[in-house]
Short mmCIF file of C-alpha atoms and ligand atoms in Angstrom, two decimals:
data_model
loop_
_atom_site.label_atom_id
_atom_site.label_comp_id
_atom_site.label_asym_id
_atom_site.label_seq_id
_atom_site.Cartn_x
_atom_site.Cartn_y
_atom_site.Cartn_z
CA MET A 134 37.91 198.45 106.93
CA ASN A 135 34.40 199.59 104.85
CA LEU A 136 32.82 196.07 106.54
CA ALA A 137 34.36 193.75 108.88
CA LEU A 138 34.43 189.91 107.27
CA LEU A 139 33.28 187.19 109.57
CA PHE A 140 34.30 183.95 109.38
CA ASP A 141 32.51 180.79 110.72
CA GLU A 142 34.60 180.83 113.53
CA ASP A 143 32.99 184.00 114.65
CA PHE A 144 29.68 182.45 114.76
CA VAL A 145 28.06 181.87 118.11
CA THR A 146 24.49 181.40 116.68
CA ALA A 147 23.24 181.55 112.90
CA ASP A 148 22.79 185.65 113.66
CA ARG A 149 24.87 186.27 116.43
CA ALA A 150 28.91 187.12 115.65
CA VAL A 151 31.56 187.85 118.23
CA LEU A 152 34.46 190.57 116.96
CA THR A 153 37.83 190.41 118.92
CA GLY A 154 41.45 191.64 117.59
CA ARG A 155 42.18 194.05 114.90
CA ARG A 156 38.50 194.47 113.97
CA LEU A 157 37.39 195.49 117.60
CA THR A 158 40.28 197.32 117.75
CA HIS A 159 38.74 199.13 114.51
CA LEU A 160 35.58 199.38 115.97
CA HIS A 161 36.69 201.43 118.62
CA GLU A 162 39.73 203.50 117.50
CA VAL A 163 38.36 204.35 114.07
CA LEU A 164 34.69 203.59 113.64
CA LYS A 165 34.23 204.92 117.33
CA VAL A 166 30.89 202.70 117.73
CA ALA A 167 28.72 202.16 120.40
CA GLU A 168 26.68 199.83 121.79
CA GLY A 169 22.99 200.37 119.57
CA ASP A 170 25.06 201.28 116.35
CA LEU A 171 25.43 199.24 113.09
CA VAL A 172 28.37 198.44 111.68
CA PRO A 173 28.64 196.71 108.06
CA VAL A 174 29.89 193.00 107.96
CA GLY A 175 30.08 190.36 105.43
CA ARG A 176 29.93 186.58 105.85
CA VAL A 177 33.35 185.29 103.69
CA ASN A 178 31.99 183.75 100.38
CA GLY A 179 28.51 184.84 101.10
CA ASN A 180 26.60 187.72 101.90
CA ILE A 181 26.59 191.14 103.03
CA GLY A 182 24.28 193.48 105.70
CA SER A 183 25.54 194.95 109.33
CA GLY A 184 25.86 193.65 112.24
CA ARG A 185 23.93 195.50 115.32
CA VAL A 186 26.37 196.12 118.00
CA LEU A 187 24.10 194.42 121.61
CA ASN A 188 27.55 194.30 123.98
CA LEU A 189 30.71 196.43 123.58
CA THR A 190 33.62 195.93 125.73
CA ALA A 191 37.52 196.30 125.44
CA SER A 192 38.42 192.77 124.78
CA ARG A 193 35.13 192.10 122.52
CA ALA A 194 31.79 193.12 120.53
CA ASP A 195 28.47 191.09 120.14
CA LEU A 196 26.56 191.50 117.30
CA ARG A 197 23.57 190.50 115.73
CA VAL A 198 23.84 190.03 112.10
CA GLU A 199 21.69 190.70 109.47
CA LEU A 200 23.22 189.65 105.79
CA MET A 201 20.37 190.74 102.94
CA GLU A 202 22.93 191.65 99.88
CA THR A 203 25.37 190.18 97.48
CA PRO A 204 28.90 191.03 97.66
CA PRO A 205 29.60 192.82 94.55
CA PRO A 206 30.12 190.67 91.24
CA PRO A 207 33.52 189.17 91.04
CA LEU A 208 36.23 190.01 87.81
CA PRO A 209 35.74 187.84 84.59
CA LEU A 210 39.93 187.84 85.74
CA THR A 211 42.47 185.42 86.14
CA LEU A 212 45.38 187.09 86.66
CA ILE A 213 48.84 185.56 86.81
CA LEU A 214 51.55 187.42 88.32
CA ALA A 215 55.30 187.09 88.57
CA MET A 216 55.85 186.36 92.41
CA PRO A 217 56.89 189.66 93.53
CA ARG A 218 59.48 190.76 95.92
CA PRO A 219 57.95 189.81 99.60
CA LYS A 220 57.05 193.63 100.52
CA MET A 221 55.48 194.74 96.73
CA PHE A 222 53.65 191.15 97.46
CA ARG A 223 51.78 191.76 100.46
CA ARG A 224 50.77 194.58 98.97
CA VAL A 225 49.87 193.83 95.47
CA LEU A 226 47.79 190.62 96.82
CA GLN A 227 45.38 193.46 99.38
CA THR A 228 45.05 195.29 96.17
CA CYS A 229 44.48 192.34 93.86
CA ALA A 230 41.43 191.68 96.01
CA THR A 231 40.02 195.40 96.68
CA LEU A 232 39.60 194.66 92.59
CA GLY A 233 37.88 192.22 92.75
CA VAL A 234 40.23 189.81 91.19
CA LYS A 235 38.91 185.81 92.15
CA ASP A 236 41.78 183.84 90.63
CA LEU A 237 45.33 184.66 91.14
CA TRP A 238 48.46 182.47 89.78
CA LEU A 239 51.66 183.62 91.00
CA ILE A 240 54.67 181.71 88.97
CA ASN A 241 58.29 181.91 88.85
CA SER A 242 60.50 183.99 86.55
CA TYR A 243 63.77 184.33 85.45
CA LYS A 244 64.30 187.74 87.26
CA VAL A 245 62.20 186.33 90.43
CA GLU A 246 64.74 185.84 93.34
CA LYS A 247 64.80 182.46 94.09
CA SER A 248 64.51 184.10 98.06
CA PHE A 249 60.78 185.68 97.06
CA TRP A 250 59.43 182.04 96.68
CA GLN A 251 60.69 181.94 100.89
CA THR A 252 58.69 184.30 102.45
CA PRO A 253 56.16 183.96 105.46
CA TRP A 254 53.21 185.90 103.17
CA LEU A 255 52.98 183.31 101.45
CA SER A 256 51.59 181.01 104.06
CA GLU A 257 47.79 179.92 104.02
CA GLU A 258 47.34 182.36 107.19
CA HIS A 259 49.30 185.00 105.71
CA LEU A 260 47.78 184.89 102.59
CA ARG A 261 44.22 184.70 104.06
CA GLU A 262 45.19 187.68 106.49
CA ASN A 263 45.88 189.88 103.48
CA MET A 264 43.39 189.40 101.54
CA THR A 265 40.74 189.77 104.05
CA LEU A 266 42.46 193.20 104.40
CA GLY A 267 41.62 193.82 101.24
CA LEU A 268 38.32 192.78 101.35
CA GLU A 269 37.09 194.61 103.81
CA GLN A 270 38.38 197.32 101.78
CA ALA A 271 35.53 197.01 98.85
CA ARG A 272 32.69 195.38 100.67
CA ASP A 273 33.63 192.07 99.24
CA THR A 274 33.57 188.98 101.16
CA LEU A 275 34.28 186.22 98.36
CA LEU A 276 38.31 185.12 99.37
CA PRO A 277 40.03 184.72 96.13
CA THR A 278 41.88 181.70 94.96
CA VAL A 279 45.20 181.51 95.45
CA ASN A 280 47.33 179.43 93.22
CA ILE A 281 51.40 179.07 93.46
CA ARG A 282 53.77 177.56 89.94
CA LYS A 283 57.16 178.00 91.37
CA LEU A 284 58.27 176.36 87.51
CA PHE A 285 57.95 178.34 84.77
CA LYS A 286 58.53 176.15 81.74
CA PRO A 287 55.30 173.45 83.10
CA PHE A 288 53.12 175.96 83.82
CA VAL A 289 52.87 177.60 80.75
CA GLU A 290 53.50 174.59 78.56
CA ASP A 291 50.84 172.43 80.47
CA GLU A 292 48.69 173.97 82.61
CA LEU A 293 48.27 177.45 80.60
CA PRO A 294 46.50 176.50 77.62
CA ALA A 295 43.83 175.31 79.35
CA LEU A 296 43.38 178.42 81.57
CA LEU A 297 43.10 180.58 77.89
CA LYS A 298 40.04 178.94 76.10
CA GLY A 299 37.29 180.86 75.46
CA LYS A 300 39.46 183.99 77.42
CA ARG A 301 41.00 186.75 75.95
CA ALA A 302 44.58 186.33 76.83
CA LEU A 303 47.01 189.19 77.11
CA VAL A 304 50.69 189.32 78.41
CA ALA A 305 51.30 192.79 79.78
CA HIS A 306 55.05 193.73 78.01
CA PRO A 307 56.63 197.63 77.44
CA GLY A 308 57.76 198.42 74.49
CA THR A 309 55.48 196.22 72.52
CA ALA A 310 53.37 197.23 69.40
CA THR A 311 49.85 196.52 70.92
CA PRO A 312 48.47 198.92 73.25
CA CYS A 313 46.07 197.04 75.82
CA PRO A 314 42.74 196.84 74.85
CA SER A 315 39.84 198.18 77.39
CA TYR A 316 36.26 197.91 78.48
CA LEU A 317 36.53 193.60 77.08
CA GLU A 318 33.25 192.05 77.36
CA GLN A 319 34.29 188.74 77.61
CA PRO A 320 36.47 187.48 80.11
CA ALA A 321 40.48 187.42 79.72
CA VAL A 322 43.54 185.94 81.50
CA LEU A 323 46.54 188.68 81.72
CA CYS A 324 50.28 188.27 83.03
CA VAL A 325 52.07 190.42 84.94
CA GLY A 326 55.85 190.51 84.97
CA PRO A 327 58.42 191.04 87.45
CA GLU A 328 59.98 193.88 88.49
CA GLY A 329 63.40 193.31 85.82
CA GLY A 330 59.99 192.45 83.41
CA PHE A 331 59.79 189.00 81.51
CA THR A 332 62.38 187.65 78.90
CA HIS A 333 61.99 187.37 75.66
CA TYR A 334 62.23 183.54 75.70
CA GLU A 335 59.17 184.36 78.71
CA VAL A 336 57.23 186.13 75.93
CA ASP A 337 57.71 184.00 73.02
CA LYS A 338 56.35 181.20 75.78
CA LEU A 339 53.58 183.36 76.92
CA GLU A 340 52.74 183.92 73.50
CA GLU A 341 53.08 180.57 71.86
CA ALA A 342 50.84 179.43 74.51
CA GLY A 343 47.61 181.78 72.89
CA CYS A 344 48.50 185.18 74.72
CA GLU A 345 49.23 188.48 72.89
CA SER A 346 51.60 190.79 74.15
CA VAL A 347 50.14 194.58 74.96
CA HIS A 348 51.36 197.84 76.37
CA LEU A 349 50.08 200.69 79.23
CA GLY A 350 51.82 203.49 77.18
CA ALA A 351 55.68 204.74 77.32
CA ARG A 352 56.25 205.33 80.72
CA ILE A 353 56.93 202.27 82.54
CA LEU A 354 54.63 201.11 85.52
CA ARG A 355 56.08 199.25 89.22
CA VAL A 356 53.61 196.34 89.49
CA GLU A 357 51.76 197.61 92.27
CA THR A 358 50.85 200.19 89.90
CA ALA A 359 50.84 198.38 86.58
CA VAL A 360 48.30 195.63 88.48
CA PRO A 361 45.64 198.45 89.05
CA VAL A 362 46.14 200.37 85.83
CA LEU A 363 45.30 197.07 84.13
CA VAL A 364 42.52 196.08 85.95
CA SER A 365 40.48 199.04 85.13
CA ARG A 366 41.52 199.74 81.81
CA LEU A 367 40.31 196.31 80.55
CA PHE A 368 37.17 196.09 83.08
CA ASP A 369 35.00 199.63 83.92
CA ALA A 370 34.12 199.16 87.40
CA CYS A 371 31.37 202.07 86.84
CA ARG A 372 29.93 200.19 84.41
N1 LIG B 538 62.05 197.12 82.58
C1 LIG B 538 61.19 195.91 82.88
C2 LIG B 538 60.47 195.69 81.50
O1 LIG B 538 60.91 196.29 80.37
O2 LIG B 538 60.09 194.89 81.05
C3 LIG B 538 60.06 196.50 83.34
C4 LIG B 538 59.02 195.70 83.78
S1 LIG B 538 57.97 196.57 85.26
C5 LIG B 538 58.38 197.72 86.46
C6 LIG B 538 56.44 195.34 85.81
C7 LIG B 538 55.97 194.75 85.17
O3 LIG B 538 54.57 195.50 84.88
C8 LIG B 538 56.30 194.45 83.17
O4 LIG B 538 56.94 193.12 82.64
C9 LIG B 538 54.91 194.69 82.63
O5 LIG B 538 54.06 192.89 83.33
C10 LIG B 538 54.25 195.42 83.23
N2 LIG B 538 54.42 196.85 83.21
C11 LIG B 538 54.45 197.97 83.59
N3 LIG B 538 54.91 198.55 83.27
C12 LIG B 538 54.13 199.06 81.92
C13 LIG B 538 54.09 199.26 80.57
N4 LIG B 538 54.35 199.97 80.42
N5 LIG B 538 53.64 198.27 79.52
C14 LIG B 538 52.88 196.93 79.79
N6 LIG B 538 53.30 196.48 80.70
C15 LIG B 538 53.64 197.10 82.07
#
C-alpha cells in the first residue's frame, strides 16, 4: 500500500478521515507509523496528498488530510479481456488497476469456462476491493470501469465497432505475422485472449470489427504476464 485510498465514508469532515481495518493494520504493521507522522493518501477519483496521524489506537487512525496533487494520468487504453480463471482474474484486475487501465471489458470466448462467470470476485464489492489494492500500489485514485459481456458475438458485432472508433485496435494473438507495435501516440483498444487463446473464428470476428492481430514473439505468455508486457510495450510509462 503506497497510498491509502480514502472513500467518502472514511471522511468525518472535509479534511478529517478515519482509517480502520486493512489500512489501519498496514499503518501499524508495515509502515509502523506514530502519532504526528505523515502517510500518503488519496481520495477515490480525486487528488492525492498526505494525512497527518492525529490519533492512533488499535481500532482506528484519525488523519488530517491534505490532497493537493493530481494522480498519474490514465492510460489511453480500452482493455478487452477474455474472462480469466478466477484465481488469475483477481491478480490481473489488480495489475490492470496498477498499470493505469481505466476501461476494462470482460468478455466471453469459446475457451472461457462457464463456471468462471460464477466467481464471487466479480461482485461489486470484490471488484472494488481488488481495484483499490491495485490503485494503492500505484499511488493512483481513479477507479477503473469494468464492463461485463457474457456473449461474444453480440459484443463484437454490436458494440466493439463503436469502441474502436478513432483508436488503434489490436488483438494479441500468438503466431500471427505482425509484431505488436510500441510507443503508441494514440488511444488504443487491446484484446487479450483466454488461457487457451482465441479461436480462429473469434480472431476473424475481431479482425472484421477492425482489430489487427499482433504477436509478442515466440514465447507464449500467461494472461497475467501478457497484459503488463503488452501495456508497457504500447505505452511507455517513463515518458
Ligand atoms: N495456446 C494459446 C494460443 O496460442 O493462443 C495461448 C494463449 S495465451 C496463454 C493467452 C493470451 O495471452 C493469448 O490469447 C494472447 O492474447 C496473449 N498472448 C500470450 N502470449 C502471446 C504472444 N506471444 N503473442 C501474442 N499474444 C500473446
